[in-house]
Coordinates of N, CA and C in Angstrom, one line a residue:
M1 N 39.9 -5.0 -57.2 CA 41.1 -4.6 -56.6 C 40.8 -3.2 -56.0
S2 N 41.2 -3.0 -54.7 CA 41.0 -1.7 -54.0 C 41.9 -0.6 -54.6
K3 N 41.4 0.6 -54.4 CA 42.2 1.8 -54.8 C 43.5 1.8 -54.0
L4 N 43.5 1.4 -52.8 CA 44.7 1.5 -51.9 C 45.8 0.5 -52.5
F5 N 45.3 -0.7 -52.9 CA 46.3 -1.7 -53.4 C 46.8 -1.2 -54.8
L6 N 46.0 -0.6 -55.6 CA 46.4 -0.1 -56.9 C 47.5 1.0 -56.7
I7 N 47.2 1.9 -55.8 CA 48.2 3.0 -55.5 C 49.5 2.3 -55.1
H8 N 49.4 1.4 -54.1 CA 50.6 0.8 -53.6 C 51.4 0.0 -54.7
R9 N 50.7 -0.8 -55.5 CA 51.3 -1.5 -56.5 C 52.0 -0.6 -57.6
Y10 N 51.2 0.4 -58.0 CA 51.7 1.3 -59.0 C 53.0 2.0 -58.5
H11 N 52.9 2.5 -57.3 CA 54.0 3.3 -56.8 C 55.3 2.5 -56.7
Y12 N 55.2 1.3 -56.2 CA 56.4 0.5 -55.9 C 56.9 -0.1 -57.2
R13 N 56.1 -0.3 -58.2 CA 56.6 -0.8 -59.5 C 57.2 0.3 -60.4
Q14 N 56.8 1.5 -60.2 CA 57.2 2.6 -61.1 C 58.4 3.4 -60.7
C15 N 58.9 3.2 -59.5 CA 60.0 4.0 -59.1 C 61.0 3.2 -58.3
C16 N 62.2 3.7 -58.2 CA 63.3 3.1 -57.4 C 62.9 3.1 -56.0
L17 N 63.3 2.2 -55.2 CA 63.0 2.2 -53.8 C 64.1 2.9 -53.0
T18 N 64.2 4.2 -53.3 CA 65.1 5.0 -52.5 C 64.3 5.5 -51.3
N19 N 65.0 6.1 -50.3 CA 64.3 6.6 -49.1 C 63.3 7.6 -49.5
R20 N 63.6 8.5 -50.5 CA 62.6 9.5 -50.9 C 61.4 8.9 -51.5
A21 N 61.6 7.9 -52.4 CA 60.5 7.2 -53.0 C 59.6 6.5 -52.0
I22 N 60.2 5.9 -51.0 CA 59.5 5.2 -50.0 C 58.7 6.2 -49.1
A23 N 59.3 7.3 -48.8 CA 58.6 8.3 -48.0 C 57.4 8.9 -48.8
K24 N 57.6 9.0 -50.1 CA 56.5 9.5 -51.0 C 55.3 8.5 -51.0
A25 N 55.7 7.2 -51.1 CA 54.7 6.1 -51.2 C 53.9 6.1 -49.9
K26 N 54.6 6.3 -48.7 CA 53.9 6.3 -47.4 C 52.9 7.5 -47.3
R27 N 53.3 8.6 -47.9 CA 52.4 9.8 -47.8 C 51.2 9.5 -48.7
I28 N 51.4 8.9 -49.9 CA 50.2 8.6 -50.7 C 49.3 7.6 -50.0
L29 N 49.9 6.5 -49.4 CA 49.1 5.6 -48.7 C 48.4 6.2 -47.5
L30 N 49.0 7.0 -46.8 CA 48.4 7.7 -45.7 C 47.2 8.6 -46.1
A31 N 47.4 9.3 -47.2 CA 46.3 10.1 -47.8 C 45.1 9.3 -48.2
A32 N 45.4 8.1 -48.7 CA 44.3 7.2 -49.1 C 43.6 6.7 -47.9
L33 N 44.3 6.4 -46.8 CA 43.7 5.9 -45.6 C 42.9 7.1 -44.9
L34 N 43.5 8.3 -44.9 CA 42.8 9.4 -44.2 C 41.5 9.8 -45.0
S35 N 41.5 9.5 -46.3 CA 40.3 10.0 -47.0 C 39.0 9.2 -46.6
T36 N 39.2 8.0 -45.9 CA 38.1 7.2 -45.5 C 38.0 7.1 -44.0
Y37 N 38.9 7.8 -43.2 CA 38.9 7.7 -41.8 C 37.7 8.6 -41.2
P38 N 36.9 8.1 -40.3 CA 35.8 8.9 -39.8 C 36.3 10.0 -38.8
I39 N 35.7 11.2 -38.9 CA 36.0 12.3 -38.1 C 34.8 12.5 -37.1
G40 N 35.1 12.7 -35.8 CA 34.1 12.8 -34.8 C 33.6 14.2 -34.6
C41 N 32.6 14.3 -33.7 CA 32.0 15.6 -33.4 C 31.5 16.3 -34.6
E42 N 31.4 17.6 -34.6 CA 31.0 18.3 -35.8 C 32.2 18.9 -36.5
T43 N 32.2 18.7 -37.8 CA 33.3 19.3 -38.5 C 32.8 20.3 -39.5
E44 N 33.6 21.3 -39.8 CA 33.2 22.3 -40.8 C 33.9 22.0 -42.1
K45 N 33.2 22.5 -43.2 CA 33.9 22.3 -44.5 C 35.0 23.3 -44.6
P46 N 36.1 22.9 -45.3 CA 37.2 23.8 -45.4 C 36.8 25.1 -46.2
R47 N 37.5 26.2 -45.8 CA 37.1 27.5 -46.5 C 37.4 27.5 -47.9
H48 N 38.3 26.7 -48.4 CA 38.6 26.6 -49.8 C 38.5 25.1 -50.2
S49 N 38.0 24.8 -51.4 CA 37.9 23.4 -51.8 C 38.9 23.2 -52.9
S50 N 40.0 22.5 -52.5 CA 41.0 22.3 -53.5 C 41.3 20.8 -53.5
N51 N 41.2 20.2 -54.7 CA 41.5 18.8 -54.8 C 42.8 18.5 -55.5
T52 N 43.7 19.4 -55.3 CA 45.0 19.3 -55.9 C 45.8 18.1 -55.3
D53 N 46.5 17.4 -56.2 CA 47.3 16.3 -55.8 C 48.6 16.8 -55.1
N54 N 48.4 17.2 -53.9 CA 49.6 17.8 -53.2 C 50.6 16.8 -52.8
E55 N 50.3 15.5 -52.8 CA 51.3 14.5 -52.4 C 52.5 14.5 -53.3
N56 N 52.3 15.0 -54.5 CA 53.3 15.0 -55.5 C 54.2 16.2 -55.5
L57 N 53.9 17.1 -54.6 CA 54.7 18.4 -54.5 C 55.9 18.2 -53.6
E58 N 57.0 18.8 -53.8 CA 58.1 18.8 -52.9 C 57.8 19.6 -51.7
N59 N 58.4 19.2 -50.6 CA 58.2 19.9 -49.3 C 56.7 20.1 -48.9
F60 N 55.9 19.0 -49.0 CA 54.5 19.1 -48.7 C 54.2 18.2 -47.5
L61 N 53.4 18.7 -46.6 CA 52.9 17.8 -45.5 C 51.4 17.8 -45.6
P62 N 50.7 16.7 -45.7 CA 49.3 16.6 -45.7 C 48.7 17.2 -44.4
R63 N 47.5 17.8 -44.5 CA 46.8 18.3 -43.3 C 46.4 17.1 -42.5
P64 N 46.6 17.3 -41.1 CA 46.1 16.2 -40.2 C 44.6 16.2 -40.1
K65 N 44.1 15.0 -39.7 CA 42.6 14.9 -39.5 C 42.4 14.4 -38.1
F66 N 41.5 15.0 -37.4 CA 41.1 14.6 -36.0 C 40.4 13.3 -36.1
A67 N 40.6 12.4 -35.1 CA 39.8 11.2 -34.9 C 38.7 11.6 -33.9
D68 N 37.9 10.7 -33.5 CA 36.8 11.0 -32.6 C 37.4 11.4 -31.2
P69 N 37.0 12.5 -30.7 CA 37.5 12.9 -29.3 C 36.9 11.9 -28.3
I70 N 37.7 11.7 -27.2 CA 37.2 10.8 -26.1 C 36.9 11.7 -24.9
P71 N 35.6 11.7 -24.5 CA 35.3 12.5 -23.3 C 35.9 11.9 -22.0
G72 N 36.3 12.8 -21.1 CA 36.9 12.4 -19.9 C 36.1 13.0 -18.7
L73 N 36.7 13.0 -17.5 CA 36.1 13.5 -16.4 C 36.4 15.0 -16.2
L74 N 35.6 15.8 -15.5 CA 35.9 17.2 -15.2 C 36.1 18.0 -16.4
N75 N 35.2 17.9 -17.4 CA 35.2 18.7 -18.6 C 36.5 18.5 -19.4
R76 N 37.1 17.4 -19.4 CA 38.3 17.1 -20.1 C 38.0 16.2 -21.3
V77 N 38.7 16.4 -22.4 CA 38.6 15.7 -23.7 C 39.9 15.3 -24.2
L78 N 40.0 14.1 -24.6 CA 41.3 13.6 -25.3 C 41.1 13.7 -26.8
L79 N 42.0 14.6 -27.4 CA 42.0 14.7 -28.8 C 43.0 13.8 -29.4
Q80 N 42.7 13.2 -30.5 CA 43.6 12.3 -31.2 C 43.6 12.5 -32.7
W81 N 44.7 12.2 -33.3 CA 44.8 12.4 -34.8 C 45.8 11.4 -35.3
L82 N 45.8 11.1 -36.6 CA 46.7 10.2 -37.2 C 48.0 10.8 -37.5
E83 N 49.1 10.1 -37.3 CA 50.5 10.6 -37.5 C 50.7 11.0 -39.0
I84 N 51.3 12.1 -39.2 CA 51.7 12.5 -40.6 C 53.2 12.2 -40.8
E85 N 53.4 11.5 -41.8 CA 54.8 11.1 -42.2 C 55.7 12.4 -42.4
D86 N 56.9 12.4 -41.9 CA 57.8 13.5 -42.0 C 57.5 14.7 -41.1
A87 N 56.5 14.6 -40.3 CA 56.1 15.7 -39.4 C 57.0 15.6 -38.1
D88 N 57.5 16.8 -37.7 CA 58.3 16.8 -36.4 C 57.4 17.0 -35.2
G89 N 56.2 17.6 -35.5 CA 55.3 17.9 -34.4 C 54.0 18.5 -35.0
Y90 N 53.1 18.9 -34.1 CA 51.8 19.4 -34.5 C 51.4 20.6 -33.6
E91 N 50.8 21.6 -34.3 CA 50.3 22.8 -33.6 C 48.8 22.7 -33.5
I92 N 48.2 22.8 -32.3 CA 46.8 22.8 -32.1 C 46.4 24.2 -31.6
Q93 N 45.3 24.7 -32.2 CA 44.7 26.0 -31.7 C 43.3 25.8 -31.3
M94 N 42.9 26.5 -30.2 CA 41.5 26.5 -29.7 C 41.0 27.9 -29.7
S95 N 39.8 28.0 -30.1 CA 39.1 29.3 -30.2 C 37.7 29.2 -29.8
A96 N 37.1 30.3 -29.3 CA 35.7 30.4 -28.9 C 34.8 30.6 -30.1
T97 N 35.4 30.9 -31.3 CA 34.7 31.1 -32.5 C 35.3 30.3 -33.7
K98 N 34.4 29.9 -34.6 CA 34.9 29.1 -35.7 C 35.8 29.8 -36.7
S99 N 35.8 31.2 -36.6 CA 36.6 32.0 -37.5 C 38.0 32.1 -37.0
F100 N 38.3 31.7 -35.8 CA 39.6 31.8 -35.1 C 40.2 33.2 -35.1
N101 N 39.3 34.2 -35.0 CA 39.8 35.6 -34.9 C 40.6 35.8 -33.6
T102 N 40.2 35.1 -32.6 CA 41.0 35.2 -31.3 C 41.3 33.7 -30.9
I103 N 42.6 33.5 -30.7 CA 43.0 32.1 -30.2 C 43.0 32.1 -28.7
T104 N 42.2 31.2 -28.2 CA 42.0 31.0 -26.7 C 43.2 30.3 -26.1
K105 N 43.7 29.3 -26.8 CA 44.9 28.6 -26.3 C 45.5 27.9 -27.5
M106 N 46.9 27.6 -27.3 CA 47.6 27.0 -28.4 C 48.6 26.0 -27.8
W107 N 48.8 24.9 -28.4 CA 49.7 23.8 -27.9 C 50.6 23.4 -29.1
T108 N 51.8 23.0 -28.8 CA 52.7 22.4 -29.7 C 53.1 21.1 -29.1
V109 N 52.8 20.0 -29.8 CA 53.1 18.6 -29.3 C 53.8 17.8 -30.4
K110 N 54.5 16.8 -29.9 CA 55.2 15.8 -30.8 C 54.4 14.6 -31.0
G111 N 53.6 14.2 -30.1 CA 52.8 13.0 -30.2 C 51.5 13.1 -31.1
T112 N 50.6 12.2 -31.0 CA 49.4 12.2 -31.7 C 48.1 12.3 -30.8
N113 N 48.3 12.8 -29.6 CA 47.1 13.1 -28.8 C 47.4 14.2 -27.8
L114 N 46.3 14.8 -27.3 CA 46.4 15.9 -26.3 C 45.2 15.9 -25.5
E115 N 45.3 15.9 -24.2 CA 44.1 16.0 -23.3 C 44.0 17.5 -23.0
I116 N 42.7 18.0 -23.2 CA 42.5 19.4 -23.0 C 41.2 19.6 -22.1
S117 N 41.0 20.7 -21.5 CA 39.9 21.0 -20.8 C 39.0 22.0 -21.5
I118 N 37.7 21.7 -21.5 CA 36.7 22.6 -22.2 C 35.9 23.3 -21.1
P119 N 35.7 24.7 -21.3 CA 34.9 25.4 -20.3 C 33.5 24.8 -20.1
Q120 N 33.0 24.8 -18.9 CA 31.7 24.2 -18.6 C 30.6 24.9 -19.4
N121 N 29.7 24.1 -20.0 CA 28.7 24.6 -20.9 C 29.2 25.5 -22.0
G122 N 30.4 25.3 -22.4 CA 31.0 26.1 -23.5 C 31.1 25.3 -24.8
T123 N 31.3 26.0 -25.9 CA 31.6 25.4 -27.2 C 33.0 25.9 -27.6
M124 N 33.9 25.0 -28.0 CA 35.2 25.4 -28.5 C 35.4 24.9 -29.9
W125 N 36.2 25.6 -30.6 CA 36.6 25.2 -32.0 C 38.1 24.9 -32.0
L126 N 38.5 23.8 -32.6 CA 39.9 23.4 -32.6 C 40.3 23.1 -34.0
R127 N 41.6 23.3 -34.3 CA 42.2 23.0 -35.6 C 43.6 22.5 -35.3
I128 N 44.2 21.8 -36.2 CA 45.5 21.3 -36.1 C 46.3 21.4 -37.4
R129 N 47.6 21.5 -37.3 CA 48.5 21.4 -38.5 C 49.8 20.8 -38.1
A130 N 50.4 20.1 -39.1 CA 51.7 19.4 -38.9 C 52.8 20.4 -39.4
F131 N 54.0 20.2 -38.8 CA 55.1 21.0 -39.2 C 56.4 20.2 -39.1
N132 N 57.4 20.6 -39.8 CA 58.8 20.1 -39.7 C 59.7 21.3 -39.9
T133 N 61.0 21.1 -40.0 CA 61.9 22.2 -40.1 C 61.8 23.0 -41.4
D134 N 61.2 22.4 -42.4 CA 61.1 23.0 -43.7 C 59.7 23.6 -44.1
V135 N 58.7 23.0 -43.6 CA 57.3 23.4 -44.1 C 56.3 23.1 -43.0
T136 N 55.1 23.8 -43.1 CA 54.0 23.6 -42.3 C 52.8 23.2 -43.2
S137 N 52.0 22.3 -42.7 CA 50.8 21.9 -43.5 C 49.7 22.9 -43.4
A138 N 48.7 22.8 -44.2 CA 47.5 23.6 -44.1 C 46.8 23.2 -42.8
W139 N 45.9 24.1 -42.3 CA 45.1 23.7 -41.1 C 44.1 22.7 -41.4
S140 N 43.8 21.8 -40.4 CA 42.8 20.8 -40.6 C 41.4 21.4 -40.7
T141 N 40.5 20.5 -41.0 CA 39.1 20.8 -40.9 C 38.8 21.2 -39.5
V142 N 38.0 22.2 -39.2 CA 37.7 22.6 -37.8 C 36.8 21.6 -37.1
L143 N 37.2 21.4 -35.9 CA 36.5 20.4 -35.0 C 35.7 21.3 -33.9
K144 N 34.4 21.0 -33.8 CA 33.6 21.7 -32.8 C 33.3 20.8 -31.6
I145 N 33.7 21.2 -30.4 CA 33.4 20.4 -29.2 C 32.5 21.2 -28.3
K146 N 31.4 20.7 -27.9 CA 30.5 21.3 -27.0 C 30.3 20.6 -25.7
E147 N 30.6 21.2 -24.6 CA 30.5 20.6 -23.3 C 29.0 20.7 -22.8
T148 N 28.4 19.6 -22.5 CA 27.0 19.7 -22.1 C 26.8 19.0 -20.7
S149 N 27.3 19.5 -19.7 CA 27.1 18.9 -18.4 C 25.9 19.5 -17.6

């Protein structure tokens, strides 16, 4: 039996099916799916390694994960990520350095994709976080995109 099925079965049998319980179950299932979803380009390890079971905390949004970027024409790239349950939107930051000391550009979007332009022969670092009216998630793992035309 898969881990995902066990989590699903346990959660639905152990709690009332209230809206809050269903939202919590969806967050647990999404976290299980995200843990095996491939991330494209080069990613950096998080600055802190915490395996805390954050899905059980009140007012918590899991950190988003980038999917493989899709290259386009004229130094453009389509960024994609999986939707986070209970998120009202996403904040994406671009920097010329992986430390994000200086933010080159910032976007706030409601959907799960964004088309951006990368400087010719440049390397850019990107990160994303989810937010709603109550809370903001931690920043994602950093995504490095290098334009090589």
